[in-house]
CSV table of C-alpha atoms in Angstrom, one decimal:
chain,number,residue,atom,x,y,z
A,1,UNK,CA,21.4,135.4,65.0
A,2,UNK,CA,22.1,132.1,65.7
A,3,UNK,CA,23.2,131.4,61.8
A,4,UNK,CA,25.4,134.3,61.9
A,5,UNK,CA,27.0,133.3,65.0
A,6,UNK,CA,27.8,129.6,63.8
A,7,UNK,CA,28.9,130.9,60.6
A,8,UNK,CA,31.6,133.5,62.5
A,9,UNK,CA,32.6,130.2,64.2
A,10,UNK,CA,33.0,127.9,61.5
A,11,UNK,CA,35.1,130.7,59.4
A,12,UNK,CA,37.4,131.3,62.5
A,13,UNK,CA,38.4,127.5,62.8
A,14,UNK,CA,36.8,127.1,66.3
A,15,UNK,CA,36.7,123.7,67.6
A,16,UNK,CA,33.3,123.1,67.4
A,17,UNK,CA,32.2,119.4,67.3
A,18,UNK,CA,31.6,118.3,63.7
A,19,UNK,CA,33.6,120.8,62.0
A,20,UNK,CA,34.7,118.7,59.3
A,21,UNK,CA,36.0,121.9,57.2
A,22,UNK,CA,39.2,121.6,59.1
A,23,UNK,CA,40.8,118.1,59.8
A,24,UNK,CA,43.2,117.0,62.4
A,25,UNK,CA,45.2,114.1,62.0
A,26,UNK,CA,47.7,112.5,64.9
A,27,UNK,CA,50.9,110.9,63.1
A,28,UNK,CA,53.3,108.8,65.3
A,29,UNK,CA,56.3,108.2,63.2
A,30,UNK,CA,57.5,106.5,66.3
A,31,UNK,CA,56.9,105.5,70.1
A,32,UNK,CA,60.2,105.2,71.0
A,33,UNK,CA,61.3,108.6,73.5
A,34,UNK,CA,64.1,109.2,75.0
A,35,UNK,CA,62.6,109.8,78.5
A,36,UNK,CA,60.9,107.6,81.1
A,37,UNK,CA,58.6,109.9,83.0
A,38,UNK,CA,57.2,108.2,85.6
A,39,UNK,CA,53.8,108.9,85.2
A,40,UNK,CA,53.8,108.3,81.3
A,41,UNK,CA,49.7,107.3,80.0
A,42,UNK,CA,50.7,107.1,75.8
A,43,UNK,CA,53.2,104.1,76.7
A,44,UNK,CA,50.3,101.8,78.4
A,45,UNK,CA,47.8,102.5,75.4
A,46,UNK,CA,49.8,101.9,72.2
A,47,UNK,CA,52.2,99.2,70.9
A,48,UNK,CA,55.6,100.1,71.2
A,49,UNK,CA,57.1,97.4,68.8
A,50,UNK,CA,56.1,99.0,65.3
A,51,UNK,CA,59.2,100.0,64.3
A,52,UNK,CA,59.9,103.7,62.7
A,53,UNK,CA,58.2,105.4,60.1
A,54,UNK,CA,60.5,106.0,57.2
A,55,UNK,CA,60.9,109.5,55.1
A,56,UNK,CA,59.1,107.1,52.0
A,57,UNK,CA,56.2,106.4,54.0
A,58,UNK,CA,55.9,109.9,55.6
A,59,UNK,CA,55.6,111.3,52.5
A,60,UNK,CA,52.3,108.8,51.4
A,61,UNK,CA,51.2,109.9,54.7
A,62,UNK,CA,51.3,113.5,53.4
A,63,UNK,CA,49.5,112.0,49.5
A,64,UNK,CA,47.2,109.7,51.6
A,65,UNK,CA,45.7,113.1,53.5
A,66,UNK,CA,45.6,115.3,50.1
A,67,UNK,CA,43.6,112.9,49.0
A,68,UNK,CA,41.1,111.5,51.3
A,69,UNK,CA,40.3,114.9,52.5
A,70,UNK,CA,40.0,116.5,49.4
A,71,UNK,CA,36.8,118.5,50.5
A,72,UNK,CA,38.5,120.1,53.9
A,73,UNK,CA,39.8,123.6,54.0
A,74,UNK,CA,42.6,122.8,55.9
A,75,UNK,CA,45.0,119.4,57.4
A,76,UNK,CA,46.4,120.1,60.4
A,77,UNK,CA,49.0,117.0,61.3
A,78,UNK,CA,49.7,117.2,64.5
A,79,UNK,CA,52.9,115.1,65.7
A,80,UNK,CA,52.9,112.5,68.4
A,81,UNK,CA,54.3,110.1,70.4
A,82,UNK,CA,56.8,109.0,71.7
A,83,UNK,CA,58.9,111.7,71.3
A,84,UNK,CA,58.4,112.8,67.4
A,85,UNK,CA,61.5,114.4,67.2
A,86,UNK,CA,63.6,111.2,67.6
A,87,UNK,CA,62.3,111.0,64.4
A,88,UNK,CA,63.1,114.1,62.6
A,89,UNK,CA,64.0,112.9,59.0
A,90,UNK,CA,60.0,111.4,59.2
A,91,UNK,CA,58.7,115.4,60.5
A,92,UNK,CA,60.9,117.0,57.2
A,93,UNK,CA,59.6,114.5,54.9
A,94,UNK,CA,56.4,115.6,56.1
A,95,UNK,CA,56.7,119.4,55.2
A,96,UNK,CA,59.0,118.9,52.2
A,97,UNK,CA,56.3,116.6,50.2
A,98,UNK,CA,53.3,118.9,51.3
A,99,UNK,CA,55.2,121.9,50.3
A,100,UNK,CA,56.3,120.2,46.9
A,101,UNK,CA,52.7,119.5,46.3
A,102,UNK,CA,51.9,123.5,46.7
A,103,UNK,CA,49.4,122.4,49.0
A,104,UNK,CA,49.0,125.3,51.4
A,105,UNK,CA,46.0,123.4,53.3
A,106,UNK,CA,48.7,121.6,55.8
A,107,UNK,CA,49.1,123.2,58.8
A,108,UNK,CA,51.9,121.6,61.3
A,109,UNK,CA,51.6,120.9,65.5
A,110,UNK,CA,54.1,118.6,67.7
A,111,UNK,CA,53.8,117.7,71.1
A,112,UNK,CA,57.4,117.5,72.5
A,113,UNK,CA,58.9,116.6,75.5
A,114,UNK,CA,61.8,119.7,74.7
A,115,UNK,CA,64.4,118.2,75.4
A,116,UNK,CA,66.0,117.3,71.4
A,117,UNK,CA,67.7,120.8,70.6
A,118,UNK,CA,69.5,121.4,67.2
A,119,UNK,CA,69.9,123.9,64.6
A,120,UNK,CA,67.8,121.2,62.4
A,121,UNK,CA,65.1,121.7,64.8
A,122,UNK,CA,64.4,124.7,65.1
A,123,UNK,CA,64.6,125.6,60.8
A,124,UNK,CA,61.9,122.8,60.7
A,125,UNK,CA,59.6,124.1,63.6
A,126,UNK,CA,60.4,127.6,62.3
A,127,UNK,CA,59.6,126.8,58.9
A,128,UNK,CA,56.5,124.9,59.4
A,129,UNK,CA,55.1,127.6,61.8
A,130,UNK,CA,54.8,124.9,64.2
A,131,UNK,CA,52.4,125.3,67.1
A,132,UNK,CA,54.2,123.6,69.7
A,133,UNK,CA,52.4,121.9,72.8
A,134,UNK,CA,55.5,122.1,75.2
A,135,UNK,CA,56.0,119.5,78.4
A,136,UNK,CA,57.0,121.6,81.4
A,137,UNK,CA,55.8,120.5,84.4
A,138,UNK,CA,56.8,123.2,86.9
A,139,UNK,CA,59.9,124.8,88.5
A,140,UNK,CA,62.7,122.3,88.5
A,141,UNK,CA,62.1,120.6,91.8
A,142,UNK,CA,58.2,119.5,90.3
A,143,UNK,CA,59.3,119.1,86.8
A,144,UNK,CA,62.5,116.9,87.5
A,145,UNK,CA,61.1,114.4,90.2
A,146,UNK,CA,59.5,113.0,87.2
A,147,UNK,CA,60.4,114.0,83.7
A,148,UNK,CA,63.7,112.5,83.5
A,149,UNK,CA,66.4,110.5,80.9
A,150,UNK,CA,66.5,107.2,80.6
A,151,UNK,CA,70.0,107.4,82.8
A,152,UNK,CA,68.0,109.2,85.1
A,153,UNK,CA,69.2,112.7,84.0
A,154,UNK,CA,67.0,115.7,84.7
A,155,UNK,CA,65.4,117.7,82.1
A,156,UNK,CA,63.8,121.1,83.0
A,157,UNK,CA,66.9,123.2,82.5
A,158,UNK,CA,67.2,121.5,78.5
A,159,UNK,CA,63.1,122.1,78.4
A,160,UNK,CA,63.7,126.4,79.1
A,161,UNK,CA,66.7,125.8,76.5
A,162,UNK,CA,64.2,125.2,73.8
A,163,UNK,CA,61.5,126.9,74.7
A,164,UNK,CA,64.0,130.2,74.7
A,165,UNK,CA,65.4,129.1,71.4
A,166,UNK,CA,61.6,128.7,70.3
A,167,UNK,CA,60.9,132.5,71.2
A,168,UNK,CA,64.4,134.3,70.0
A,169,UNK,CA,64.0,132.0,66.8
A,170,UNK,CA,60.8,131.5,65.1
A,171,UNK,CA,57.4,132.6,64.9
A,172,UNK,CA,55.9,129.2,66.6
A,173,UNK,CA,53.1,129.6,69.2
A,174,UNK,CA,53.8,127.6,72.2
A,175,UNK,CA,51.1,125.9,74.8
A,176,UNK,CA,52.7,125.2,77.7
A,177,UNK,CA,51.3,121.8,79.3
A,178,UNK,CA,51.6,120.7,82.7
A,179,UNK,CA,50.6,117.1,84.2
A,180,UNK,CA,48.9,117.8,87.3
A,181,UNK,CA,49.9,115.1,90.1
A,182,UNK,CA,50.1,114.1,93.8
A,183,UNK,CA,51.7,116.8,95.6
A,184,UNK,CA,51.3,119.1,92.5
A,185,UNK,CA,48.0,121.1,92.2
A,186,UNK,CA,46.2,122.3,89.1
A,187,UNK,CA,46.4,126.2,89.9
A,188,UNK,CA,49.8,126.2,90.8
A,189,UNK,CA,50.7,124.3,87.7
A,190,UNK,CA,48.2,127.1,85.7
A,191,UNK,CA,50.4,130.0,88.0
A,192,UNK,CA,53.8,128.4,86.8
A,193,UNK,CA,52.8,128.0,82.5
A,194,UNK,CA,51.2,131.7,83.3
A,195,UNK,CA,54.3,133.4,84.2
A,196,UNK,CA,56.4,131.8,81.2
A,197,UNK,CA,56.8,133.0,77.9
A,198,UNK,CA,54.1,130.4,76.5
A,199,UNK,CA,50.9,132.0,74.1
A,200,UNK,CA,48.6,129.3,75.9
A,201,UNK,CA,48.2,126.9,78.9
A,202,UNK,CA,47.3,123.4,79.4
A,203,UNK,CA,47.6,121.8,82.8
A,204,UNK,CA,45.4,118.4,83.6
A,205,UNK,CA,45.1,115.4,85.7
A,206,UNK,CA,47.7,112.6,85.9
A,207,UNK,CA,45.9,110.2,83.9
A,208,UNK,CA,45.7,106.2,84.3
A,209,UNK,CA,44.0,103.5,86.0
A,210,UNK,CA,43.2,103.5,89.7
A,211,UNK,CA,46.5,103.9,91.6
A,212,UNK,CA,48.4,105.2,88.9
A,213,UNK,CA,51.6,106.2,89.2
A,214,UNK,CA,51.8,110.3,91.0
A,215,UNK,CA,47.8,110.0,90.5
A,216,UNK,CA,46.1,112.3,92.7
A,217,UNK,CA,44.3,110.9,96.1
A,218,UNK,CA,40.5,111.7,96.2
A,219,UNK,CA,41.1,115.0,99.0
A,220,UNK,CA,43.7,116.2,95.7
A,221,UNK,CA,41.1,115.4,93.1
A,222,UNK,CA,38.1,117.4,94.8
A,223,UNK,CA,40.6,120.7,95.3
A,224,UNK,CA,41.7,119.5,91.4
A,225,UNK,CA,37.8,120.2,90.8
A,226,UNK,CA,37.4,123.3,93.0
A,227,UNK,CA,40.1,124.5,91.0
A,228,UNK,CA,38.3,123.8,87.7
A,229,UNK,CA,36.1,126.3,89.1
A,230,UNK,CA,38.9,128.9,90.0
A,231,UNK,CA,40.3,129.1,86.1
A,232,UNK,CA,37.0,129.3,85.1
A,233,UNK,CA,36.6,132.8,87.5
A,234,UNK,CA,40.0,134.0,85.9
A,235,UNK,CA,38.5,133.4,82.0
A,236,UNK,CA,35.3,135.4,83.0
A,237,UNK,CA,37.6,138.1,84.1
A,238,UNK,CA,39.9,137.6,81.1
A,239,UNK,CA,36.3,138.4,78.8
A,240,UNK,CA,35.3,141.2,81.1
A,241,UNK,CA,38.5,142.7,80.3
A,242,UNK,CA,38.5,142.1,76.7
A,243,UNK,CA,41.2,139.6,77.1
A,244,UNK,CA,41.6,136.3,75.3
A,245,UNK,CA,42.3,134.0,78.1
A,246,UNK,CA,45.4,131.8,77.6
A,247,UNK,CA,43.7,128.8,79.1
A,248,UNK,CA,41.1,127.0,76.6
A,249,UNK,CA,39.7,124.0,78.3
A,250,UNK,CA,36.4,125.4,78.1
A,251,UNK,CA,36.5,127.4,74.9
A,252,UNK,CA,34.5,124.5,72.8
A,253,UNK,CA,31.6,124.1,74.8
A,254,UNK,CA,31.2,127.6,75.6
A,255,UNK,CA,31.5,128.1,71.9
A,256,UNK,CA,29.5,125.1,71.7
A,257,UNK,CA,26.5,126.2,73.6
A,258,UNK,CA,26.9,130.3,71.7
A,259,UNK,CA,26.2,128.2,67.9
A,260,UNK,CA,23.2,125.9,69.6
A,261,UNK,CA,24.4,122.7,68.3
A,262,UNK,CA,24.8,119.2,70.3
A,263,UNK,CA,28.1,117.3,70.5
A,264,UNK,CA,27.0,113.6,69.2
A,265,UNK,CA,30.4,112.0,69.8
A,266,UNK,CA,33.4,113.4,72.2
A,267,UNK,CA,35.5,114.3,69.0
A,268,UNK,CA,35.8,113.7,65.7
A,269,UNK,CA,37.9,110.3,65.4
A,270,UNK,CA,37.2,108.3,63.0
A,271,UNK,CA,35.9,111.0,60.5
A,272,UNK,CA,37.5,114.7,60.9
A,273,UNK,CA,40.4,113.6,63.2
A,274,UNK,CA,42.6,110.2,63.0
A,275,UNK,CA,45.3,108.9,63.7
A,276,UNK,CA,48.1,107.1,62.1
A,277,UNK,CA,50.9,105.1,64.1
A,278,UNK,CA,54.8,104.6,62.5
A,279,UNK,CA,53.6,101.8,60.1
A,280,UNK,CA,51.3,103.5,57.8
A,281,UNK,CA,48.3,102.1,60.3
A,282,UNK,CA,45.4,104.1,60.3
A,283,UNK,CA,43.0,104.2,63.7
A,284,UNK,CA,40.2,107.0,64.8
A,285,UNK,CA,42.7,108.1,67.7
A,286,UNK,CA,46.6,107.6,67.5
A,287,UNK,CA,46.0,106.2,71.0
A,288,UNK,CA,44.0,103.3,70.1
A,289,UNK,CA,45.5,100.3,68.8
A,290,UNK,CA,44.5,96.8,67.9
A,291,UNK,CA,42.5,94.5,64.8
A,292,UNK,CA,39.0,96.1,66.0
A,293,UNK,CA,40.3,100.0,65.6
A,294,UNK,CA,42.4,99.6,62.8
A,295,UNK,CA,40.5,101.8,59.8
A,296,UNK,CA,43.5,100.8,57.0
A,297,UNK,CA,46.9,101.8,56.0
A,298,UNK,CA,48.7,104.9,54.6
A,299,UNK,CA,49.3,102.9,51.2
A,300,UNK,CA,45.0,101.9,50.3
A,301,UNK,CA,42.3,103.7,48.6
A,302,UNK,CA,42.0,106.8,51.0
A,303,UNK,CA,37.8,105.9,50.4
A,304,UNK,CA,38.1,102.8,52.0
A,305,UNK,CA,39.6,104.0,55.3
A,306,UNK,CA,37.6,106.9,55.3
A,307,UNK,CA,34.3,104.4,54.9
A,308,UNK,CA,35.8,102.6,57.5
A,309,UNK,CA,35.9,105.5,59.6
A,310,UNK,CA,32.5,106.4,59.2
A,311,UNK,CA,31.1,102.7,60.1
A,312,UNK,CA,33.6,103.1,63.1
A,313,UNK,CA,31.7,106.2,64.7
A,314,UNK,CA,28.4,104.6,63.7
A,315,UNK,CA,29.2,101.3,65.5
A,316,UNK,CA,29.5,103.6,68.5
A,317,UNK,CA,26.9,104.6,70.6
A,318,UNK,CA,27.3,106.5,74.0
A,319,UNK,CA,27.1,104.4,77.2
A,320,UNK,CA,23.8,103.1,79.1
A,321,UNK,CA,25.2,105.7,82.1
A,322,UNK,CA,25.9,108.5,79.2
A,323,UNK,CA,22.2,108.3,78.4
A,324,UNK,CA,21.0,109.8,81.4
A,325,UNK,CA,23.8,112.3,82.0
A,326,UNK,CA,22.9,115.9,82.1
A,327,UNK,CA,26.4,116.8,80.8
A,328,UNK,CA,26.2,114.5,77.6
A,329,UNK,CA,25.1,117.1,75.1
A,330,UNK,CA,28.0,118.4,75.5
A,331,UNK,CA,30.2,116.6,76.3
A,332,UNK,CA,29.0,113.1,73.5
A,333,UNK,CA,29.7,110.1,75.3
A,334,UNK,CA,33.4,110.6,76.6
A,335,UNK,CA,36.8,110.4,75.1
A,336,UNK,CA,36.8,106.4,73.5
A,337,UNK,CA,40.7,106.0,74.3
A,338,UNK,CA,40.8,107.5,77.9
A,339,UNK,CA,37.2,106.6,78.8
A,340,UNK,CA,37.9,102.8,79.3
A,341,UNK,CA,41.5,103.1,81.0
A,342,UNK,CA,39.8,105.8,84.0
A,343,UNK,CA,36.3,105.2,83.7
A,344,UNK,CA,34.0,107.4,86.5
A,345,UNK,CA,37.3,109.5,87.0
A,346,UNK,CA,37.5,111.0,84.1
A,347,UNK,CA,33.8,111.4,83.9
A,348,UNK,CA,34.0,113.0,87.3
A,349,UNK,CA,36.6,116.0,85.2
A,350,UNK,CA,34.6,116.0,82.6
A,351,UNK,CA,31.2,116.6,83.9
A,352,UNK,CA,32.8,119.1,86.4
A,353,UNK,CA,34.5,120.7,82.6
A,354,UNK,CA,30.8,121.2,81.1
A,355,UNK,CA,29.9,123.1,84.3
A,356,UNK,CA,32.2,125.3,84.3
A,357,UNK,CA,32.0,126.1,80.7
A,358,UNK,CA,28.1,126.6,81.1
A,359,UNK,CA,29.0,129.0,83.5
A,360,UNK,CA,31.3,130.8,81.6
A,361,UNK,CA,28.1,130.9,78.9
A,362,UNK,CA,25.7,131.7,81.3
A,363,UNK,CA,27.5,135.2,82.4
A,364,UNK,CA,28.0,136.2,79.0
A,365,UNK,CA,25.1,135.0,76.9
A,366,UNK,CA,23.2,138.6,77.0
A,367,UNK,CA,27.0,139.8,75.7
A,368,UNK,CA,28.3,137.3,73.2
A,369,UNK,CA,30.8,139.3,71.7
A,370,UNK,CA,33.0,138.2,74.9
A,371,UNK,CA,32.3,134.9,73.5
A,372,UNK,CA,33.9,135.7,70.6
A,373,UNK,CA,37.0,135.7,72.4
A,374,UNK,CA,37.4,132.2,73.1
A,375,UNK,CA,37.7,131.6,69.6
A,376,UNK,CA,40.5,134.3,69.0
A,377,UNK,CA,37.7,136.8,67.6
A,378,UNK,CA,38.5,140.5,68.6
């Protein structure tokens, strides 16, 4: 049974840990963005003088990929940054050289801050069948204290714009994705992204160092964890129903723990996922940066990055604390670009995570068609 099960999984395109039949690659054509949220994590972690990637490049990024995952069923590039779409002739470059190569394996995702709307846009995101991870923080009074131009303009009345013209005009599934902060709690952000027109929800944690920026104080981070527990109530009730629940925070490891296998690493960077930054540079994660990261560029022998991405994971092992953590089968040894910026915080979520989604496994492990669910099987 538990064959069958990992083999529904695998053909589905779960996220399991290890799936290396479907790869996922990060692409920052550039960091620059045209808003200064006050709270912003991607602008601490990366270097922000590399310039932009140009439509010759993106398309070896597209040649590079076809070739060093030759054996994977599908590419998803996922666009980052920055705000990709200050880049746009990088993003059509992109899709024009995949879909000159006929290579129907390239699947297309941005994150966006939604606030770059033009007829050009939309035909790309349209024609791609983009899924679109969408930055709207809350109502206008939560979203706009925070997400803002760099004149200081606010943003959530452009961000509704887009997501409208998203709905009336293509075919792209939308997550909506909140950044929980001070003053700002987890299941009202889930309650706002629940009532919009999105297909899916994301909503989590300011993230930083200690005394970041809007982070949350430590009587807001324990109701942020009692309220880990409260979505994780409204998924079981989602399953009961039949429903597939719009939130997936907890749909690997539940998946995870349904196919029996152990997560050795957090994800796959280095191997299945990468990520490449607006000068060809290839890293495990787009968010890491410097000499010791650096896997190779866009332009080499896709066998020699991808070596170097095997020796990468390899070199690293989980942490002396991992060792003796109960949550480390699933959870691998933590995320190795957030881990060392918020250390035994960001354990703290996701330890709290592997809970909740061993509950969620617990209640329907006699039943796991429910399970099924999480993975978008009916």
């Amino acid at each position: 049974m538990r064959v069958l099960r990992l083999g529904t999984l695998r053909a589905s395109g779960s996220p399991l840990p290890g799936n290396a039949e479907r790869a996922e690659v990060l692409v920052a054509t550039t960091w620059d963005c045209n808003l200064r949220c006050s709270y912003c994590f991607v602008s601490s972690r990366v270097r922000s003088a590399e310039g932009r990637m140009t439509r010759k490049q993106a398309a070896g990024v597209i040649d590079a990929l076809a070739e060093g995952y030759g054996g994977a069923a599908s590419i998803c590039v996922h666009f980052y940054g920055g705000e990709p779409l200050t880049n746009l002739p990088a993003m059509e470059a992109m899709v024009e050289r995949a879909s000159r190569k006929r290579d129907d394996r390239f699947t297309w995702s941005i994150t966006t801050n939604g606030t770059i709307l033009s007829r050009r846009v939309i035909d790309l995101l349209g024609r791609g069948r983009f899924g679109v991870v969408l930055s709207i923080d809350g109502p206008a009074e939560i979203h706009d204290r925070c997400r803002r131009t760099r004149r200081g303009a606010p943003t959530h009345a452009r961000v509704m714009r887009f997501l409208e013209a998203l709905r009336s005009e293509t075919t792209c599934r939308v997550r909506g994705s909140s950044v929980v902060r001070s003053g700002w709690s987890l299941t009202e952000a889930f309650d706002y992204l629940d009532r919009l027109p999105v297909d899916s929800i994301k909503a989590q944690a300011v993230r930083g160092p200690e005394n970041t920026t809007e982070g949350l104080s430590p009587r807001e981070r324990r109701a942020y964890l009692k309220d880990l527990e409260t979505i994780g109530w409204r998924i079981i009730d989602d399953l009961t129903a039949g429903r597939v629940p719009k939130d997936e925070r907890f749909s690997a490891r539940a998946l995870q723990l349904l196919a029996g296998v152990r997560r050795e690493r957090f994800c796959g960077a280095g191997d299945f996922m990468l990520g490449i930054h607006p000068d060809g540079g290839i890293y495990p994660c787009v968010l890491l940066s410097g000499e010791d990261n650096r896997l190779g560029h866009v332009s080499d022998d896709p066998a020699r990055w991808r070596m170097a991405g095997k020796r990468w994971r390899q070199s690293r092992k989980p942490r002396r604390e991992c060792r003796s953590c109960e949550a480390l089968p699933l959870c691998g040894g933590g995320c190795p670009a957030i881990l060392p910026v918020c250390g035994e915080d960001e354990c703290d979520l996701v330890r709290k995570n592997c809970e909740v989604a061993t509950a969620i496994y617990d209640r329907f492990r006699s039943d796991p068609e429910r399970l099924l669910l999480l993975a978008g099987i009916s």
